């Protein structure tokens, strides 16, 4: 069974891949939810502001990774 932290991480990972592949505008919340194997309601539970909030957190996670290098 996956935990809350796992699902949030999965959503961010899948969203990052979709944004990189399709671009931000062409990626929908529904596509992100499908890729993360969750409902759109779960997506909004973790990210109430939707796709914009997800993008900010994806960028933030990449920034943290770069700082560690």
PDB file of N, CA and C in Angstrom:
ATOM      1  N   UNK A   1       0.838  -1.175   0.000  1.00  0.00           N
ATOM      2  CA  UNK A   1       0.000   0.000   0.000  1.00  0.00           C
ATOM      3  C   UNK A   1       0.890   1.248   0.000  1.00  0.00           C
ATOM      4  N   UNK A   2       0.580   2.201  -0.843  1.00  0.00           N
ATOM      5  CA  UNK A   2       1.411   3.400  -0.895  1.00  0.00           C
ATOM      6  C   UNK A   2       0.953   4.423   0.141  1.00  0.00           C
ATOM      7  N   UNK A   3       1.906   5.183   0.591  1.00  0.00           N
ATOM      8  CA  UNK A   3       1.621   6.182   1.618  1.00  0.00           C
ATOM      9  C   UNK A   3       1.322   7.529   0.962  1.00  0.00           C
ATOM     10  N   UNK A   4       0.906   8.468   1.788  1.00  0.00           N
ATOM     11  CA  UNK A   4       0.617   9.820   1.322  1.00  0.00           C
ATOM     12  C   UNK A   4       1.846  10.425   0.660  1.00  0.00           C
ATOM     13  N   UNK A   5       2.979  10.278   1.300  1.00  0.00           N
ATOM     14  CA  UNK A   5       4.221  10.829   0.764  1.00  0.00           C
ATOM     15  C   UNK A   5       4.554  10.180  -0.567  1.00  0.00           C
ATOM     16  N   UNK A   6       4.352   8.878  -0.680  1.00  0.00           N
ATOM     17  CA  UNK A   6       4.624   8.176  -1.927  1.00  0.00           C
ATOM     18  C   UNK A   6       3.763   8.717  -3.060  1.00  0.00           C
ATOM     19  N   UNK A   7       2.474   8.889  -2.831  1.00  0.00           N
ATOM     20  CA  UNK A   7       1.578   9.347  -3.888  1.00  0.00           C
ATOM     21  C   UNK A   7       1.934  10.762  -4.318  1.00  0.00           C
ATOM     22  N   UNK A   8       2.245  11.610  -3.373  1.00  0.00           N
ATOM     23  CA  UNK A   8       2.628  12.981  -3.718  1.00  0.00           C
ATOM     24  C   UNK A   8       3.896  12.965  -4.566  1.00  0.00           C
ATOM     25  N   UNK A   9       4.854  12.147  -4.195  1.00  0.00           N
ATOM     26  CA  UNK A   9       6.100  12.018  -4.958  1.00  0.00           C
ATOM     27  C   UNK A   9       5.829  11.453  -6.359  1.00  0.00           C
ATOM     28  N   UNK A  10       4.956  10.461  -6.446  1.00  0.00           N
ATOM     29  CA  UNK A  10       4.606   9.871  -7.745  1.00  0.00           C
ATOM     30  C   UNK A  10       3.953  10.922  -8.640  1.00  0.00           C
ATOM     31  N   UNK A  11       3.048  11.697  -8.090  1.00  0.00           N
ATOM     32  CA  UNK A  11       2.386  12.751  -8.866  1.00  0.00           C
ATOM     33  C   UNK A  11       3.424  13.734  -9.399  1.00  0.00           C
ATOM     34  N   UNK A  12       4.344  14.172  -8.543  1.00  0.00           N
ATOM     35  CA  UNK A  12       5.366  15.130  -8.972  1.00  0.00           C
ATOM     36  C   UNK A  12       6.292  14.532 -10.034  1.00  0.00           C
ATOM     37  N   UNK A  13       6.667  13.278  -9.855  1.00  0.00           N
ATOM     38  CA  UNK A  13       7.542  12.620 -10.823  1.00  0.00           C
ATOM     39  C   UNK A  13       6.865  12.483 -12.179  1.00  0.00           C
ATOM     40  N   UNK A  14       5.638  11.999 -12.169  1.00  0.00           N
ATOM     41  CA  UNK A  14       4.912  11.811 -13.422  1.00  0.00           C
ATOM     42  C   UNK A  14       4.619  13.149 -14.095  1.00  0.00           C
ATOM     43  N   UNK A  15       4.261  14.149 -13.310  1.00  0.00           N
ATOM     44  CA  UNK A  15       3.986  15.475 -13.865  1.00  0.00           C
ATOM     45  C   UNK A  15       5.243  16.047 -14.502  1.00  0.00           C
ATOM     46  N   UNK A  16       6.375  15.900 -13.831  1.00  0.00           N
ATOM     47  CA  UNK A  16       7.641  16.388 -14.380  1.00  0.00           C
ATOM     48  C   UNK A  16       7.965  15.753 -15.719  1.00  0.00           C
ATOM     49  N   UNK A  17       7.718  14.458 -15.823  1.00  0.00           N
ATOM     50  CA  UNK A  17       7.964  13.754 -17.089  1.00  0.00           C
ATOM     51  C   UNK A  17       7.008  14.236 -18.181  1.00  0.00           C
ATOM     52  N   UNK A  18       5.746  14.418 -17.828  1.00  0.00           N
ATOM     53  CA  UNK A  18       4.774  14.908 -18.812  1.00  0.00           C
ATOM     54  C   UNK A  18       5.085  16.333 -19.246  1.00  0.00           C
ATOM     55  N   UNK A  19       5.460  17.182 -18.305  1.00  0.00           N
ATOM     56  CA  UNK A  19       5.810  18.566 -18.650  1.00  0.00           C
ATOM     57  C   UNK A  19       7.007  18.587 -19.595  1.00  0.00           C
ATOM     58  N   UNK A  20       7.993  17.740 -19.322  1.00  0.00           N
ATOM     59  CA  UNK A  20       9.194  17.696 -20.161  1.00  0.00           C
ATOM     60  C   UNK A  20       8.877  17.167 -21.560  1.00  0.00           C
ATOM     61  N   UNK A  21       7.987  16.207 -21.624  1.00  0.00           N
ATOM     62  CA  UNK A  21       7.651  15.563 -22.901  1.00  0.00           C
ATOM     63  C   UNK A  21       6.676  16.388 -23.739  1.00  0.00           C
ATOM     64  N   UNK A  22       5.613  16.897 -23.101  1.00  0.00           N
ATOM     65  CA  UNK A  22       4.518  17.539 -23.832  1.00  0.00           C
ATOM     66  C   UNK A  22       4.481  19.057 -23.670  1.00  0.00           C
ATOM     67  N   UNK A  23       5.140  19.553 -22.623  1.00  0.00           N
ATOM     68  CA  UNK A  23       5.049  20.965 -22.284  1.00  0.00           C
ATOM     69  C   UNK A  23       3.951  21.182 -21.259  1.00  0.00           C
ATOM     70  N   UNK A  24       4.066  22.302 -20.558  1.00  0.00           N
ATOM     71  CA  UNK A  24       3.112  22.612 -19.490  1.00  0.00           C
ATOM     72  C   UNK A  24       1.693  22.785 -20.028  1.00  0.00           C
ATOM     73  N   UNK A  25       1.555  23.566 -21.092  1.00  0.00           N
ATOM     74  CA  UNK A  25       0.227  23.887 -21.618  1.00  0.00           C
ATOM     75  C   UNK A  25      -0.504  22.656 -22.136  1.00  0.00           C
ATOM     76  N   UNK A  26       0.216  21.749 -22.749  1.00  0.00           N
ATOM     77  CA  UNK A  26      -0.410  20.564 -23.352  1.00  0.00           C
ATOM     78  C   UNK A  26      -0.706  19.462 -22.333  1.00  0.00           C
ATOM     79  N   UNK A  27      -0.254  19.626 -21.114  1.00  0.00           N
ATOM     80  CA  UNK A  27      -0.464  18.609 -20.084  1.00  0.00           C
ATOM     81  C   UNK A  27      -1.660  18.998 -19.222  1.00  0.00           C
ATOM     82  N   UNK A  28      -2.591  18.086 -19.060  1.00  0.00           N
ATOM     83  CA  UNK A  28      -3.782  18.362 -18.246  1.00  0.00           C
ATOM     84  C   UNK A  28      -3.673  17.689 -16.878  1.00  0.00           C
ATOM     85  N   UNK A  29      -4.475  18.176 -15.955  1.00  0.00           N
ATOM     86  CA  UNK A  29      -4.542  17.541 -14.636  1.00  0.00           C
ATOM     87  C   UNK A  29      -4.993  16.092 -14.755  1.00  0.00           C
ATOM     88  N   UNK A  30      -5.891  15.843 -15.661  1.00  0.00           N
ATOM     89  CA  UNK A  30      -6.382  14.476 -15.863  1.00  0.00           C
ATOM     90  C   UNK A  30      -5.245  13.562 -16.336  1.00  0.00           C
ATOM     91  N   UNK A  31      -4.408  14.045 -17.238  1.00  0.00           N
ATOM     92  CA  UNK A  31      -3.273  13.247 -17.706  1.00  0.00           C
ATOM     93  C   UNK A  31      -2.296  12.950 -16.571  1.00  0.00           C
ATOM     94  N   UNK A  32      -2.060  13.958 -15.742  1.00  0.00           N
ATOM     95  CA  UNK A  32      -1.160  13.762 -14.610  1.00  0.00           C
ATOM     96  C   UNK A  32      -1.735  12.708 -13.661  1.00  0.00           C
ATOM     97  N   UNK A  33      -3.016  12.814 -13.360  1.00  0.00           N
ATOM     98  CA  UNK A  33      -3.666  11.846 -12.466  1.00  0.00           C
ATOM     99  C   UNK A  33      -3.604  10.433 -13.052  1.00  0.00           C
ATOM    100  N   UNK A  34      -3.859  10.308 -14.340  1.00  0.00           N
ATOM    101  CA  UNK A  34      -3.801   8.990 -14.977  1.00  0.00           C
ATOM    102  C   UNK A  34      -2.386   8.419 -14.912  1.00  0.00           C
ATOM    103  N   UNK A  35      -1.388   9.241 -15.192  1.00  0.00           N
ATOM    104  CA  UNK A  35      -0.004   8.773 -15.155  1.00  0.00           C
ATOM    105  C   UNK A  35       0.415   8.365 -13.752  1.00  0.00           C
ATOM    106  N   UNK A  36      -0.114   9.049 -12.747  1.00  0.00           N
ATOM    107  CA  UNK A  36       0.200   8.744 -11.344  1.00  0.00           C
ATOM    108  C   UNK A  36      -0.698   7.664 -10.769  1.00  0.00           C
ATOM    109  N   UNK A  37      -1.634   7.176 -11.567  1.00  0.00           N
ATOM    110  CA  UNK A  37      -2.581   6.143 -11.147  1.00  0.00           C
ATOM    111  C   UNK A  37      -3.368   6.580  -9.907  1.00  0.00           C
ATOM    112  N   UNK A  38      -3.926   7.803 -10.002  1.00  0.00           N
ATOM    113  CA  UNK A  38      -4.775   8.304  -8.928  1.00  0.00           C
ATOM    114  C   UNK A  38      -5.935   9.078  -9.553  1.00  0.00           C
ATOM    115  N   UNK A  39      -6.852   9.511  -8.734  1.00  0.00           N
ATOM    116  CA  UNK A  39      -7.980  10.291  -9.235  1.00  0.00           C
ATOM    117  C   UNK A  39      -7.598  11.768  -9.295  1.00  0.00           C
ATOM    118  N   UNK A  40      -8.358  12.537 -10.056  1.00  0.00           N
ATOM    119  CA  UNK A  40      -8.113  13.981 -10.083  1.00  0.00           C
ATOM    120  C   UNK A  40      -8.442  14.587  -8.711  1.00  0.00           C
ATOM    121  N   UNK A  41      -9.373  13.990  -7.989  1.00  0.00           N
ATOM    122  CA  UNK A  41      -9.684  14.458  -6.637  1.00  0.00           C
ATOM    123  C   UNK A  41      -8.463  14.302  -5.729  1.00  0.00           C
ATOM    124  N   UNK A  42      -7.755  13.194  -5.837  1.00  0.00           N
ATOM    125  CA  UNK A  42      -6.534  12.987  -5.044  1.00  0.00           C
ATOM    126  C   UNK A  42      -5.473  14.005  -5.427  1.00  0.00           C
ATOM    127  N   UNK A  43      -5.375  14.286  -6.711  1.00  0.00           N
ATOM    128  CA  UNK A  43      -4.413  15.283  -7.186  1.00  0.00           C
ATOM    129  C   UNK A  43      -4.697  16.639  -6.541  1.00  0.00           C
ATOM    130  N   UNK A  44      -5.967  17.044  -6.534  1.00  0.00           N
ATOM    131  CA  UNK A  44      -6.342  18.319  -5.922  1.00  0.00           C
ATOM    132  C   UNK A  44      -6.243  18.293  -4.404  1.00  0.00           C
ATOM    133  N   UNK A  45      -6.317  17.119  -3.815  1.00  0.00           N
ATOM    134  CA  UNK A  45      -6.137  17.009  -2.365  1.00  0.00           C
ATOM    135  C   UNK A  45      -4.710  17.425  -1.991  1.00  0.00           C
ATOM    136  N   UNK A  46      -3.737  16.936  -2.740  1.00  0.00           N
ATOM    137  CA  UNK A  46      -2.341  17.249  -2.472  1.00  0.00           C
ATOM    138  C   UNK A  46      -1.915  18.594  -3.049  1.00  0.00           C
ATOM    139  N   UNK A  47      -2.556  19.002  -4.127  1.00  0.00           N
ATOM    140  CA  UNK A  47      -2.197  20.242  -4.818  1.00  0.00           C
ATOM    141  C   UNK A  47      -3.463  21.047  -5.108  1.00  0.00           C
ATOM    142  N   UNK A  48      -4.003  21.747  -4.095  1.00  0.00           N
ATOM    143  CA  UNK A  48      -5.270  22.462  -4.240  1.00  0.00           C
ATOM    144  C   UNK A  48      -5.279  23.493  -5.367  1.00  0.00           C
ATOM    145  N   UNK A  49      -4.104  24.035  -5.706  1.00  0.00           N
ATOM    146  CA  UNK A  49      -4.029  25.021  -6.783  1.00  0.00           C
ATOM    147  C   UNK A  49      -3.875  24.375  -8.157  1.00  0.00           C
ATOM    148  N   UNK A  50      -3.851  23.056  -8.191  1.00  0.00           N
ATOM    149  CA  UNK A  50      -3.799  22.337  -9.460  1.00  0.00           C
ATOM    150  C   UNK A  50      -2.435  22.337 -10.119  1.00  0.00           C
ATOM    151  N   UNK A  51      -2.471  22.393 -11.431  1.00  0.00           N
ATOM    152  CA  UNK A  51      -1.285  22.225 -12.258  1.00  0.00           C
ATOM    153  C   UNK A  51      -0.209  23.272 -11.974  1.00  0.00           C
ATOM    154  N   UNK A  52      -0.593  24.498 -11.698  1.00  0.00           N
ATOM    155  CA  UNK A  52       0.386  25.552 -11.420  1.00  0.00           C
ATOM    156  C   UNK A  52       1.203  25.229 -10.167  1.00  0.00           C
ATOM    157  N   UNK A  53       0.543  24.736  -9.154  1.00  0.00           N
ATOM    158  CA  UNK A  53       1.239  24.359  -7.926  1.00  0.00           C
ATOM    159  C   UNK A  53       2.154  23.161  -8.167  1.00  0.00           C
ATOM    160  N   UNK A  54       1.683  22.216  -8.952  1.00  0.00           N
ATOM    161  CA  UNK A  54       2.502  21.048  -9.270  1.00  0.00           C
ATOM    162  C   UNK A  54       3.768  21.495  -9.994  1.00  0.00           C
ATOM    163  N   UNK A  55       3.626  22.384 -10.973  1.00  0.00           N
ATOM    164  CA  UNK A  55       4.789  22.873 -11.710  1.00  0.00           C
ATOM    165  C   UNK A  55       5.786  23.542 -10.762  1.00  0.00           C
ATOM    166  N   UNK A  56       5.299  24.385  -9.865  1.00  0.00           N
ATOM    167  CA  UNK A  56       6.194  25.051  -8.916  1.00  0.00           C
ATOM    168  C   UNK A  56       6.968  24.032  -8.078  1.00  0.00           C
ATOM    169  N   UNK A  57       6.276  22.990  -7.625  1.00  0.00           N
ATOM    170  CA  UNK A  57       6.945  21.988  -6.792  1.00  0.00           C
ATOM    171  C   UNK A  57       7.905  21.126  -7.599  1.00  0.00           C
ATOM    172  N   UNK A  58       7.577  20.850  -8.849  1.00  0.00           N
ATOM    173  CA  UNK A  58       8.501  20.111  -9.722  1.00  0.00           C
ATOM    174  C   UNK A  58       9.772  20.930  -9.912  1.00  0.00           C
ATOM    175  N   UNK A  59       9.629  22.209 -10.226  1.00  0.00           N
ATOM    176  CA  UNK A  59      10.793  23.081 -10.412  1.00  0.00           C
ATOM    177  C   UNK A  59      11.598  23.165  -9.121  1.00  0.00           C
ATOM    178  N   UNK A  60      10.908  23.291  -7.999  1.00  0.00           N
ATOM    179  CA  UNK A  60      11.585  23.352  -6.704  1.00  0.00           C
ATOM    180  C   UNK A  60      12.389  22.071  -6.448  1.00  0.00           C
ATOM    181  N   UNK A  61      11.832  20.927  -6.772  1.00  0.00           N
ATOM    182  CA  UNK A  61      12.544  19.665  -6.539  1.00  0.00           C
ATOM    183  C   UNK A  61      13.788  19.566  -7.420  1.00  0.00           C
ATOM    184  N   UNK A  62      13.703  20.046  -8.661  1.00  0.00           N
ATOM    185  CA  UNK A  62      14.883  20.043  -9.530  1.00  0.00           C
ATOM    186  C   UNK A  62      15.932  21.010  -9.004  1.00  0.00           C
ATOM    187  N   UNK A  63      15.508  22.136  -8.463  1.00  0.00           N
ATOM    188  CA  UNK A  63      16.437  23.109  -7.905  1.00  0.00           C
ATOM    189  C   UNK A  63      17.177  22.498  -6.718  1.00  0.00           C
ATOM    190  N   UNK A  64      16.463  21.773  -5.868  1.00  0.00           N
ATOM    191  CA  UNK A  64      17.102  21.114  -4.730  1.00  0.00           C
ATOM    192  C   UNK A  64      18.124  20.096  -5.216  1.00  0.00           C
ATOM    193  N   UNK A  65      17.779  19.329  -6.257  1.00  0.00           N
ATOM    194  CA  UNK A  65      18.709  18.339  -6.807  1.00  0.00           C
ATOM    195  C   UNK A  65      19.979  19.004  -7.319  1.00  0.00           C
ATOM    196  N   UNK A  66      19.851  20.130  -7.984  1.00  0.00           N
ATOM    197  CA  UNK A  66      21.013  20.830  -8.517  1.00  0.00           C
ATOM    198  C   UNK A  66      21.899  21.379  -7.395  1.00  0.00           C
ATOM    199  N   UNK A  67      21.287  21.827  -6.319  1.00  0.00           N
ATOM    200  CA  UNK A  67      22.073  22.341  -5.197  1.00  0.00           C
ATOM    201  C   UNK A  67      22.919  21.246  -4.553  1.00  0.00           C
ATOM    202  N   UNK A  68      22.426  20.014  -4.594  1.00  0.00           N
ATOM    203  CA  UNK A  68      23.148  18.905  -3.992  1.00  0.00           C
ATOM    204  C   UNK A  68      24.359  18.510  -4.817  1.00  0.00           C
ATOM    205  N   UNK A  69      24.352  18.855  -6.097  1.00  0.00           N
ATOM    206  CA  UNK A  69      25.498  18.535  -6.949  1.00  0.00           C
ATOM    207  C   UNK A  69      26.612  19.493  -6.632  1.00  0.00           C
TER     208      UNK A  69
END
